[in-house]
Coordinates of N, CA and C in Angstrom, one line a residue:
Chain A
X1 N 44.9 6.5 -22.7 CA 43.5 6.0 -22.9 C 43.4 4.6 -22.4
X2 N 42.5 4.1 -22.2 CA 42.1 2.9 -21.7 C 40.9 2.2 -22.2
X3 N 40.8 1.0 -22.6 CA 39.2 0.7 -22.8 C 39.5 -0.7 -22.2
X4 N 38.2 -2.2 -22.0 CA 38.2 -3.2 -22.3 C 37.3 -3.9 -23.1
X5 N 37.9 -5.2 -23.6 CA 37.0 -5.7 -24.7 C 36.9 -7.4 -23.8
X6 N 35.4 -7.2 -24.1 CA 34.8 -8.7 -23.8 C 34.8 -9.6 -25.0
X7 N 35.0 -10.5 -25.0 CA 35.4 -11.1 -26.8 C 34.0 -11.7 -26.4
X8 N 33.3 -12.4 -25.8 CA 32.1 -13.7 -26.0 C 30.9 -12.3 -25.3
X9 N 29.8 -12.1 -26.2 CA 28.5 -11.7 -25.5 C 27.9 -12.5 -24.8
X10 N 27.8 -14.1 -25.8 CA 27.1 -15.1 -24.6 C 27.9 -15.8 -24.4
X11 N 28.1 -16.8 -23.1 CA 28.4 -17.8 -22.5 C 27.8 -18.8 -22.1
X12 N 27.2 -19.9 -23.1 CA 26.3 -21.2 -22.6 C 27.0 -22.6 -21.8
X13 N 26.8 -22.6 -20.8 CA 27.5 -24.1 -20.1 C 26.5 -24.6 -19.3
X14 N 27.1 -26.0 -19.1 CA 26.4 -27.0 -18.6 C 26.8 -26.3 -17.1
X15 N 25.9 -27.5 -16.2 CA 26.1 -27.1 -14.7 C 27.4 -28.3 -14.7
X16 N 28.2 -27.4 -14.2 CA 29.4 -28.3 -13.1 C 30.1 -28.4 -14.4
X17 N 30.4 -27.8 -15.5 CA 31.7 -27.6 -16.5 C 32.0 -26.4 -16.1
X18 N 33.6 -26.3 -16.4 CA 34.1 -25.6 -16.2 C 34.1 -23.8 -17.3
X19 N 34.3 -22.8 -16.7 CA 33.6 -21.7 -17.4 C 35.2 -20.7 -17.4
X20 N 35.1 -20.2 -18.4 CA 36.3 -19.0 -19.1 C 35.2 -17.5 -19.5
X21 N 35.4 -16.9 -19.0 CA 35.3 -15.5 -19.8 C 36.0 -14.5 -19.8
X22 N 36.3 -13.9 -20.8 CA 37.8 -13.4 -21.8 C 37.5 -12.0 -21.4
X23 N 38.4 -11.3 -20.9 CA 39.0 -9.6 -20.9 C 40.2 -9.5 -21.5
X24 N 40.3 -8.8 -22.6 CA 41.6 -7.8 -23.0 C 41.1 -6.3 -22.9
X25 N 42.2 -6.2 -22.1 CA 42.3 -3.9 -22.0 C 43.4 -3.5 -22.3
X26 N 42.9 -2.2 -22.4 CA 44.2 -1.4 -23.2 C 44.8 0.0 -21.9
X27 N 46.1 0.0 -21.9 CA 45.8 1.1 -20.5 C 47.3 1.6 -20.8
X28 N 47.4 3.3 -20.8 CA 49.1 3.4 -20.9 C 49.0 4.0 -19.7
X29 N 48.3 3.5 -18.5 CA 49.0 3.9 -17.3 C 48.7 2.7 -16.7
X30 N 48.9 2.7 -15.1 CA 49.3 1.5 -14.3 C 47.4 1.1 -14.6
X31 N 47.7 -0.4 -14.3 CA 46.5 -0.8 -14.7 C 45.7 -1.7 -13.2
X32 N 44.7 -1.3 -13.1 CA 44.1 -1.7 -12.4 C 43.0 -2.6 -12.9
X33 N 42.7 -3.9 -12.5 CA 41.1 -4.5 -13.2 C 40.7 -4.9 -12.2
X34 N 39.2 -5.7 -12.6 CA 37.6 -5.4 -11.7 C 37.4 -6.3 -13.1
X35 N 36.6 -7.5 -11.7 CA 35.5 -8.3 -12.3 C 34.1 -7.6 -11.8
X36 N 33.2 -7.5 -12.3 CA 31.3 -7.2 -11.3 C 30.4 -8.3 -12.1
X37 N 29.9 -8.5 -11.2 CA 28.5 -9.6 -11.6 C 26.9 -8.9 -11.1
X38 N 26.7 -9.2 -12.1 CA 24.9 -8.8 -12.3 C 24.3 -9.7 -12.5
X39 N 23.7 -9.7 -11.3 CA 22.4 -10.9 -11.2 C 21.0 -10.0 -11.6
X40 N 20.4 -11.0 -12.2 CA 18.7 -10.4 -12.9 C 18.7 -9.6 -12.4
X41 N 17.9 -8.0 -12.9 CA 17.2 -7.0 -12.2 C 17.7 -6.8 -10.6
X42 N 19.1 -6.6 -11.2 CA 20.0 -6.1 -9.8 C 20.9 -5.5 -9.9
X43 N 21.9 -4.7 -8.8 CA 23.3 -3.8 -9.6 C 24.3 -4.7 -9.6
X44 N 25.7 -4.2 -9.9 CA 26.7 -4.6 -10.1 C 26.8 -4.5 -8.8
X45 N 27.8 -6.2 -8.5 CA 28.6 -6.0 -7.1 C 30.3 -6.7 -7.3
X46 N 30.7 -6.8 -6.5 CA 32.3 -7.0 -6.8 C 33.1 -8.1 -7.1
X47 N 33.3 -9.0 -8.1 CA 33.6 -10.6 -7.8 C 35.3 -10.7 -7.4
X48 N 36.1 -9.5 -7.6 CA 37.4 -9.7 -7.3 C 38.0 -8.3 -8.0
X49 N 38.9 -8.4 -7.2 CA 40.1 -7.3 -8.6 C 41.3 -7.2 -8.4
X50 N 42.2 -6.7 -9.2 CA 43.8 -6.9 -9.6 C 44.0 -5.8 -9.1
X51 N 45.2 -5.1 -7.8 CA 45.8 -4.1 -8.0 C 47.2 -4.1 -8.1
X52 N 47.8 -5.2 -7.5 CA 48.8 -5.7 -7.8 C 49.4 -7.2 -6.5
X53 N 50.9 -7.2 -7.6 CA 51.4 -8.4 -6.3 C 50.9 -9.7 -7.3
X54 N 50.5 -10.5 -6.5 CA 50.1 -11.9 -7.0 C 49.3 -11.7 -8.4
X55 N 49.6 -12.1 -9.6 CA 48.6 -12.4 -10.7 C 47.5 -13.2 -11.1
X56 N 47.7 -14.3 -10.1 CA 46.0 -14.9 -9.5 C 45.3 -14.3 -8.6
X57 N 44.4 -14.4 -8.7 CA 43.3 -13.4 -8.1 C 42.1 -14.3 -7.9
X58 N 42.1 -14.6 -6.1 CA 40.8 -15.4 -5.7 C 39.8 -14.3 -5.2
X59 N 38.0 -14.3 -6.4 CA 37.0 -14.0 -5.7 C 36.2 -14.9 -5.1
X60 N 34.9 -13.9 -4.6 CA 34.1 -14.7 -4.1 C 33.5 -15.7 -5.2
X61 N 32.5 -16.9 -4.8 CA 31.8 -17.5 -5.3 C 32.6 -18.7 -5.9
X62 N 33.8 -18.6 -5.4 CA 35.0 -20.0 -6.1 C 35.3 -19.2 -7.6
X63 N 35.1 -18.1 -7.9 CA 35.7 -17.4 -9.2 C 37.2 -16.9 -8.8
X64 N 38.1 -17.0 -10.1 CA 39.2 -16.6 -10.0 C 39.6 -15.8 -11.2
X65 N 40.6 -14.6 -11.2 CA 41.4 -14.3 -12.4 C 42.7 -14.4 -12.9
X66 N 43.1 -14.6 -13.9 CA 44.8 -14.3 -13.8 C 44.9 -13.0 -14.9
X67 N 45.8 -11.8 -14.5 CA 46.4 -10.7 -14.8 C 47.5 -11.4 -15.7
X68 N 47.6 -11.4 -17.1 CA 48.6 -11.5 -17.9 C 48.8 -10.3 -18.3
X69 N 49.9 -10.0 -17.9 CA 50.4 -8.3 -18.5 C 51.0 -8.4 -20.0
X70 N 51.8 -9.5 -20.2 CA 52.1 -10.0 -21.9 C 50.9 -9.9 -22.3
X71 N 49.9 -10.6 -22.6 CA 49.1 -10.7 -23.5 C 47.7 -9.7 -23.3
X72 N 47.7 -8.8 -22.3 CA 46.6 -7.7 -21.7 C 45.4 -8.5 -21.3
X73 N 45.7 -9.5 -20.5 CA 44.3 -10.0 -20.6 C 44.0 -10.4 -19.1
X74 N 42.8 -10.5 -18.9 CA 42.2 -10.6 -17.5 C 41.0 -11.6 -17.2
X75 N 41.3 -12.9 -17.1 CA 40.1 -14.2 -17.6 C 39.9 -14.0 -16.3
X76 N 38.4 -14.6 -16.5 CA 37.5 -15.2 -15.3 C 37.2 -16.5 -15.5
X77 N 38.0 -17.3 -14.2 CA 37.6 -18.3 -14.9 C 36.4 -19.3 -13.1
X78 N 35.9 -20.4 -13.4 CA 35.2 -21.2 -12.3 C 35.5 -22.6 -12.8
X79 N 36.6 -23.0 -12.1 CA 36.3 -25.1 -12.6 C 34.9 -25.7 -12.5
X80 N 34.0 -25.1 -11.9 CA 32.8 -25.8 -11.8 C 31.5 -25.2 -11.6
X81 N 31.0 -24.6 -12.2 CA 29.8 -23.7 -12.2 C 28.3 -24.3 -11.8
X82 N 27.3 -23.6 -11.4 CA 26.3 -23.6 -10.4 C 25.2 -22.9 -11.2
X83 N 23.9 -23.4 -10.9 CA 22.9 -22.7 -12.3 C 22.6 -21.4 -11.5
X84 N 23.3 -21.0 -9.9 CA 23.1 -19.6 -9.6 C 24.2 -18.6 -10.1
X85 N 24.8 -19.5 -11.0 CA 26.4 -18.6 -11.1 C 25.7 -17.9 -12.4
X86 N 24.0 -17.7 -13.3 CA 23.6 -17.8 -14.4 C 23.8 -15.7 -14.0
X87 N 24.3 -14.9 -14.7 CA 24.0 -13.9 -14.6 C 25.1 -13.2 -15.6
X88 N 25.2 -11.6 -15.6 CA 25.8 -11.0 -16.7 C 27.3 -10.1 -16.0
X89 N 28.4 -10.7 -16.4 CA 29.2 -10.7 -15.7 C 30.5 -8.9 -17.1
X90 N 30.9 -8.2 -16.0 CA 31.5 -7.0 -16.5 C 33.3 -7.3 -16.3
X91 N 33.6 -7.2 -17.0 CA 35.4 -6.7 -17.0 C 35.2 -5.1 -16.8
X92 N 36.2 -4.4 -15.9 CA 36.6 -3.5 -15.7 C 38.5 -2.8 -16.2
X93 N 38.1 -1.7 -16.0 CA 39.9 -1.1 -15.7 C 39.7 0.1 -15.5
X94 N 40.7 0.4 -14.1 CA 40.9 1.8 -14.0 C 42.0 1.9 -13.6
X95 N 41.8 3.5 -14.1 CA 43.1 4.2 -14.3 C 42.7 5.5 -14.5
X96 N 43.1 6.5 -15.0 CA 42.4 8.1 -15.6 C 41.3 7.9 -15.2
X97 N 40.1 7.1 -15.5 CA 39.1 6.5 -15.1 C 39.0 5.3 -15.3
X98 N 37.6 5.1 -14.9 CA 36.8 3.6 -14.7 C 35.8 3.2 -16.0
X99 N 36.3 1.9 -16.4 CA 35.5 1.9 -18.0 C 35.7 0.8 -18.0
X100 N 33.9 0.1 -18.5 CA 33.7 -0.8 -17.6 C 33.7 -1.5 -19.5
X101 N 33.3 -3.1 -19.7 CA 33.1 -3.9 -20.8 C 31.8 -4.0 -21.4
X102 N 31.4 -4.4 -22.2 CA 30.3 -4.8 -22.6 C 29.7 -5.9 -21.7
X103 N 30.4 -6.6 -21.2 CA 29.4 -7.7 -20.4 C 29.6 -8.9 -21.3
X104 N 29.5 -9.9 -20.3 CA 29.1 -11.4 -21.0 C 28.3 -11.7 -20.4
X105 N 27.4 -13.2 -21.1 CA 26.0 -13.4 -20.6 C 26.4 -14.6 -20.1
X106 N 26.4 -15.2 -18.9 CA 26.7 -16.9 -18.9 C 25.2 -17.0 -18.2
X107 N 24.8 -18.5 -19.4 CA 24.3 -19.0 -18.8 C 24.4 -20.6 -18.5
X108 N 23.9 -20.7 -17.5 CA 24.4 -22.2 -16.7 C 23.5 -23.1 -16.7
X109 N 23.0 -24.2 -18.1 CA 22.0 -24.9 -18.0 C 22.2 -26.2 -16.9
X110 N 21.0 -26.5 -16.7 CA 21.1 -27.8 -16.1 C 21.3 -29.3 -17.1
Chain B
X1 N 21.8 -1.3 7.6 CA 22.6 -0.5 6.3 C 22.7 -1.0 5.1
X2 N 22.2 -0.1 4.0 CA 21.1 -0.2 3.3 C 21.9 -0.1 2.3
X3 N 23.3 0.5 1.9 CA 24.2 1.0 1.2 C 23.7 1.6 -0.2
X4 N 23.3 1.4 -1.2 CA 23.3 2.3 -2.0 C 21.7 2.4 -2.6
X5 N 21.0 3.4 -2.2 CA 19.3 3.0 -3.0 C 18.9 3.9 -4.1
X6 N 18.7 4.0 -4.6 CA 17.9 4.5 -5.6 C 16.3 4.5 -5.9
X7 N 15.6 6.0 -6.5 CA 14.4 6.1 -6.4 C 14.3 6.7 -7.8
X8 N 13.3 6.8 -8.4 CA 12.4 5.1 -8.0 C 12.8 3.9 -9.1
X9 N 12.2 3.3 -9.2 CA 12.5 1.8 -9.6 C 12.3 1.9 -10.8
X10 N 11.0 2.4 -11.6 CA 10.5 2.1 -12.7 C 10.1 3.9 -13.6
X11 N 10.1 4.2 -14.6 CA 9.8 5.5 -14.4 C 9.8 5.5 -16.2
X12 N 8.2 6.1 -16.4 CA 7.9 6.4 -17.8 C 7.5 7.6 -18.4
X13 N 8.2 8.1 -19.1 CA 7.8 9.8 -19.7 C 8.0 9.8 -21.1
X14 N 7.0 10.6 -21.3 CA 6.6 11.4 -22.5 C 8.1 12.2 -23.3
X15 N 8.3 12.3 -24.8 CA 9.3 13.1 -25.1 C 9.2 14.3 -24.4
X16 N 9.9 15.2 -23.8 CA 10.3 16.1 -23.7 C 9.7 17.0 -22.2
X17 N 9.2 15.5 -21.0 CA 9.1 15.6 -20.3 C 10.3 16.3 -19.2
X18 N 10.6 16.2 -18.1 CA 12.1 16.4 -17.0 C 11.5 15.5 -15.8
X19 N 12.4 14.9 -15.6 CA 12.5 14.2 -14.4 C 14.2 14.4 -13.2
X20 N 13.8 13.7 -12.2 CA 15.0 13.7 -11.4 C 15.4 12.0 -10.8
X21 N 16.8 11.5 -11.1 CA 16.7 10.3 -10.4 C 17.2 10.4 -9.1
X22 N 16.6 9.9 -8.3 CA 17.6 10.3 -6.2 C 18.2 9.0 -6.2
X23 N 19.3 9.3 -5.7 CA 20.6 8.7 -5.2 C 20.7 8.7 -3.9
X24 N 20.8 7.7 -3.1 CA 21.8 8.1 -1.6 C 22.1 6.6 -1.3
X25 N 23.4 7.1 0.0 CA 24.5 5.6 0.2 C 24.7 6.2 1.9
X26 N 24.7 5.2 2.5 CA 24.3 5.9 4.0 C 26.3 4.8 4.1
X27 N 27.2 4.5 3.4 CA 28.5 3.9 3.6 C 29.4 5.2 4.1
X28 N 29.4 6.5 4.1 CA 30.3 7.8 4.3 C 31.2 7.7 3.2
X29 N 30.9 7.7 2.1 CA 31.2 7.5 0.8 C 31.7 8.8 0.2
X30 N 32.5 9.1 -0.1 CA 33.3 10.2 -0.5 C 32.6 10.8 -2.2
X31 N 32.9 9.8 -2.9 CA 32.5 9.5 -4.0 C 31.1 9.2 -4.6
X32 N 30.5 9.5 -5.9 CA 29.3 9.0 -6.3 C 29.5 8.9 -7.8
X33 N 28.6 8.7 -8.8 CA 28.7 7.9 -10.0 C 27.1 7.9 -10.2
X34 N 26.9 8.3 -11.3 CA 26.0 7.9 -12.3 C 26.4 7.4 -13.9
X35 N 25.9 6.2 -14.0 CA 25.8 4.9 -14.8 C 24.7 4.7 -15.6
X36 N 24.7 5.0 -16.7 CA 23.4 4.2 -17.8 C 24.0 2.6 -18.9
X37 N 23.3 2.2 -18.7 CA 23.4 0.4 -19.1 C 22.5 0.3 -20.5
X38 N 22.9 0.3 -21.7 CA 23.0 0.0 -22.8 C 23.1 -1.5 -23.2
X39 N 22.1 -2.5 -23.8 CA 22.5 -3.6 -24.6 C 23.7 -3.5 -25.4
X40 N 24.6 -4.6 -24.5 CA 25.7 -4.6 -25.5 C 26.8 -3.4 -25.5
X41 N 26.6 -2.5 -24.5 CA 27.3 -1.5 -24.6 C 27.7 -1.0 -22.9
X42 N 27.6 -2.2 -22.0 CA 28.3 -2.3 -20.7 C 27.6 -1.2 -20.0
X43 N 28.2 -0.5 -19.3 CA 28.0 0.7 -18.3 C 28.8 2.1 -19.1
X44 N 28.4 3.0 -19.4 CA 29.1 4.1 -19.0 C 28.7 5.6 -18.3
X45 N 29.8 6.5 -18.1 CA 29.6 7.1 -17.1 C 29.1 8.1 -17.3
X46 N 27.7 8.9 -16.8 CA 27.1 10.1 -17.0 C 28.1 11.3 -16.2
X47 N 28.1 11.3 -15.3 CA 28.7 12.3 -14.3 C 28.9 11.7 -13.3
X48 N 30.3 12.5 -12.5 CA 30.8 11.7 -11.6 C 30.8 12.8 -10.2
X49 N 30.9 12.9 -9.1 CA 31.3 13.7 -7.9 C 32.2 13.2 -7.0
X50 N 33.9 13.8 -7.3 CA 34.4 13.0 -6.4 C 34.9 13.0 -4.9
X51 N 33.7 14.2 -4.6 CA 33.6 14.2 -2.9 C 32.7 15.3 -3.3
X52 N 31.6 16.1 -2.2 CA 30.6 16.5 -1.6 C 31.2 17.9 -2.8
X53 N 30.3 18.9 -2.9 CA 30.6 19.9 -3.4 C 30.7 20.2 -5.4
X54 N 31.4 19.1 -5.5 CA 32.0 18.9 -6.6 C 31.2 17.9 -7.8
X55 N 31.5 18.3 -8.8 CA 30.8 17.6 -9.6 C 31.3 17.5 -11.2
X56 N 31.5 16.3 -12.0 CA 32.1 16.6 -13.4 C 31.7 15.8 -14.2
X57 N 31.8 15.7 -15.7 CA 31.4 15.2 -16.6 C 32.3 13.9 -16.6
X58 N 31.5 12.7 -17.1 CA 31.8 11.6 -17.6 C 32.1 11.5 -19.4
X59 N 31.5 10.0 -19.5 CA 32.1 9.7 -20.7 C 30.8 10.3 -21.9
X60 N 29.1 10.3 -21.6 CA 28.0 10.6 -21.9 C 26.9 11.8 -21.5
X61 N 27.6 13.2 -20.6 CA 26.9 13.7 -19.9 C 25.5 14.4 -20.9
X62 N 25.9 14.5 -22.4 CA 25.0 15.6 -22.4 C 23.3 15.3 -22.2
X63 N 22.3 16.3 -22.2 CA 21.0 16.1 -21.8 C 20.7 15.6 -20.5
X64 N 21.9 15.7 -19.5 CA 21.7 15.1 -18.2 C 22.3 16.6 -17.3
X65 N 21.8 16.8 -16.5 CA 22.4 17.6 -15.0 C 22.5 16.8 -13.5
X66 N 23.6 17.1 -12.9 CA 23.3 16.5 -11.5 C 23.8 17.3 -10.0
X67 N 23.4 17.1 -9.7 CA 23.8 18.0 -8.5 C 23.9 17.0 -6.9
X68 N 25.0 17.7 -6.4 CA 25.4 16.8 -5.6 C 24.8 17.4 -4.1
X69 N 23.6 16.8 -3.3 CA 23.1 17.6 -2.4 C 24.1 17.7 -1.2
X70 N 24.3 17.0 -0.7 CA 25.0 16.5 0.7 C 25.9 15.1 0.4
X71 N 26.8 15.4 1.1 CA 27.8 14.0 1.2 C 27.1 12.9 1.0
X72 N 25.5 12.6 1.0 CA 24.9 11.3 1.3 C 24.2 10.9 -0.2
X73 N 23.9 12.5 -0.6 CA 22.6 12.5 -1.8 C 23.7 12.7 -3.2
X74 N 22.8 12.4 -4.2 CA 23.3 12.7 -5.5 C 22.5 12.1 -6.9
X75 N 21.9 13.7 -7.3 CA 20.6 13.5 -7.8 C 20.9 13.1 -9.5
X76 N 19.9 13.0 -10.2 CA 20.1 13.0 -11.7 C 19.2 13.2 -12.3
X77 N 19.4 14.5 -13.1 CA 18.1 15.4 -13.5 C 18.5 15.4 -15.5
X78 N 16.7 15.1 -15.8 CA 16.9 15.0 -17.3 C 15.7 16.0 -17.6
X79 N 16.1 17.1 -17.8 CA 15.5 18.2 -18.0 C 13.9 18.3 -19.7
X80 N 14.7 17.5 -20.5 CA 13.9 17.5 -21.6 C 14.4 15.9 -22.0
X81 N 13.3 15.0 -21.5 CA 13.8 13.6 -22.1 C 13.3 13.3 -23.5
X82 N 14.5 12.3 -23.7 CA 14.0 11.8 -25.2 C 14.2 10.3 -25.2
X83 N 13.7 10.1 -26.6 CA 13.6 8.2 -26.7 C 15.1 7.6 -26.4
X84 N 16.2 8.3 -27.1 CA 17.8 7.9 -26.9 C 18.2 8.1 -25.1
X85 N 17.3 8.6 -24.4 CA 17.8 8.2 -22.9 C 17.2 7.3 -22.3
X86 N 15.9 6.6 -22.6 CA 15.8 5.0 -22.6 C 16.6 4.3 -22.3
X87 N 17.1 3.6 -20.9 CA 17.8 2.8 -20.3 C 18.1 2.6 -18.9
X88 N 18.4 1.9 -18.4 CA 18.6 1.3 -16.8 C 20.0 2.2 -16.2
X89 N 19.7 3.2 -15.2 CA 20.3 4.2 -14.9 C 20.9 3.2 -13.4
X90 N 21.9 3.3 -13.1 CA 22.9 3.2 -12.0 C 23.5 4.2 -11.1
X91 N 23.4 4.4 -9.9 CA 24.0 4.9 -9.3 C 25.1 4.3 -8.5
X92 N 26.4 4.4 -8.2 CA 27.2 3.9 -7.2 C 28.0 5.1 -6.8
X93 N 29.2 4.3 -5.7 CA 29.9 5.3 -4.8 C 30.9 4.6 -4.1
X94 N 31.8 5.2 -4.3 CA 32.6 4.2 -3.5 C 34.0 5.2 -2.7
X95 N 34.4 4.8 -1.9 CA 35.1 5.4 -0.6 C 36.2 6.8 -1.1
X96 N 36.6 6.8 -2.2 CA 37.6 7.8 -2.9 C 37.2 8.0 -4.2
X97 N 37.8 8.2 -4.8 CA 37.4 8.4 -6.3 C 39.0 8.3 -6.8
X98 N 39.1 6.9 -6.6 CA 40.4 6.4 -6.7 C 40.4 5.0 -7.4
X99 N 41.4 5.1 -8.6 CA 41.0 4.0 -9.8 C 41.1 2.2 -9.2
X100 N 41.6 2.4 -7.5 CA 41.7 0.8 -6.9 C 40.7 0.9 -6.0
X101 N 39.8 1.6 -5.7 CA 38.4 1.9 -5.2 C 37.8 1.1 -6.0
X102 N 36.9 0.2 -5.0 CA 35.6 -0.7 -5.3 C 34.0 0.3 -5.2
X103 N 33.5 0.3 -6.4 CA 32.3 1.2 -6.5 C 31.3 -0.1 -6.0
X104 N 30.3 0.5 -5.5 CA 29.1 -0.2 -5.1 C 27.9 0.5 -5.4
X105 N 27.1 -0.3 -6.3 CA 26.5 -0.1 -7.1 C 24.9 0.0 -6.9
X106 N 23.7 0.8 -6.5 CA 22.6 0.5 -6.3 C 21.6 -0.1 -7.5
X107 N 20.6 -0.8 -7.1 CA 19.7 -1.9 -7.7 C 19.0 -1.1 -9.1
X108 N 19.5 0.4 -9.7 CA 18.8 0.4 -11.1 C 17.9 1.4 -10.9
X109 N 17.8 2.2 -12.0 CA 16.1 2.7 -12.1 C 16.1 2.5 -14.1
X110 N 15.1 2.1 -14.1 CA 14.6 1.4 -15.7 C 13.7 2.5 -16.1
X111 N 14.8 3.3 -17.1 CA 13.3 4.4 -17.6 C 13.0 4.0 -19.1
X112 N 12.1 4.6 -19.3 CA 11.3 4.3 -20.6 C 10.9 6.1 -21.1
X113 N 11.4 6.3 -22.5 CA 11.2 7.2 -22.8 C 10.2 7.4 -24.0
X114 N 9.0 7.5 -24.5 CA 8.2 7.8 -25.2 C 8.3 8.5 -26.6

């Protein structure tokens, strides 16, 4: 079985601080993960994902992940955020299937 | 290239109405997915097709049917709606129906159930 857990619903930051948002999943088979971002009244599109090899993980938008397989976790992180980076961001994993997180909310005040 | 659209955008019924949602992805997409979006409760999967012909249950199917018309189409029919299917329905698709396959996702349809 597989699931993931978003620990923070919201995420409030200043413009140009640096931003974390937390994935742990659970997977007894090989594990695949998927960041998606949702901008307002739009679908999910792709910001990066793990299938293996390197455990940093550069996406678009200057977002990055690191794959810790010790501790099951899969952060999103940006040294420097943008008040367009403001949208609802998903942790993924698949495997058996695809099963996506609750979502975090970042938003990026000025 | 338009990649994934969905019809229509906005859509309000009566309890125990039926409607259908249209799907299509002009990408030669093997794969298709229907998605309902829940506050606080992420995406999960209605039904999935993971090539032309075929068709299977997700994590939420029941009170939903879908039928997969052609490699391009892939509909989503709610035969007798109720207030608990209230929510922002997704369709995506992506090249296999393979767990390192990137789904791509079209822009939503927001129903409102009565």
């Amino acid at each position: 079985a597989q699931s993931v857990t978003q620990l923070d619903s919201q995420v409030p930051v200043f413009e140009e601080a640096p931003v974390e948002l937390r994935c742990n999943y659970s997977s007894s088979v090989s594990v695949y993960l998927f960041w998606y971002v949702q901008y307002p009244n739009q679908g999910l599109q792709l910001l990066l994902k793990y299938l293996s090899g390197s455990t940093l993980v550069k996406g678009i938008n200057g977002f990055e992940a690191e794959f810790n397989k010790s501790q099951t976790s899969f952060h999103l992180r940006k040294p420097s955020v943008h008040i367009s980076d403001t949208a609802e961001y998903f942790c993924a994993v698949g495997g058996n299937k695809f099963y996506f997180g609750s979502g975090t909310k970042l938003n990026v005040k000025p | 290239n338009a990649g994934v659209t969905q019809t229509p955008k906005f859509q309000v019924l009566k309890t125990g109405q039926s409607m259908t949602l249209q799907c299509a992805q002009d990408m030669n997409h093997n794969s298709m997915y229907w998605y309902r979006q829940d506050p606080g409760m992420g995406l999960r999967l209605i039904y999935y097709s993971a090539s032309e012909g075929t068709t299977d249950k997700g994590e939420v199917p029941n009170g939903y049917n879908v039928s997969r018309l052609n490699k391009r189409e892939f509909s989503l029919r709610l035969e007798s709606a109720a207030p608990s299917q209230t929510s922002v329905y997704f369709c995506a698709s992506s090249e296999r129906e393979r767990e390192t396959d990137t789904q791509y996702f079209g822009p939503g349809t927001r129903l409102t159930v009565l």
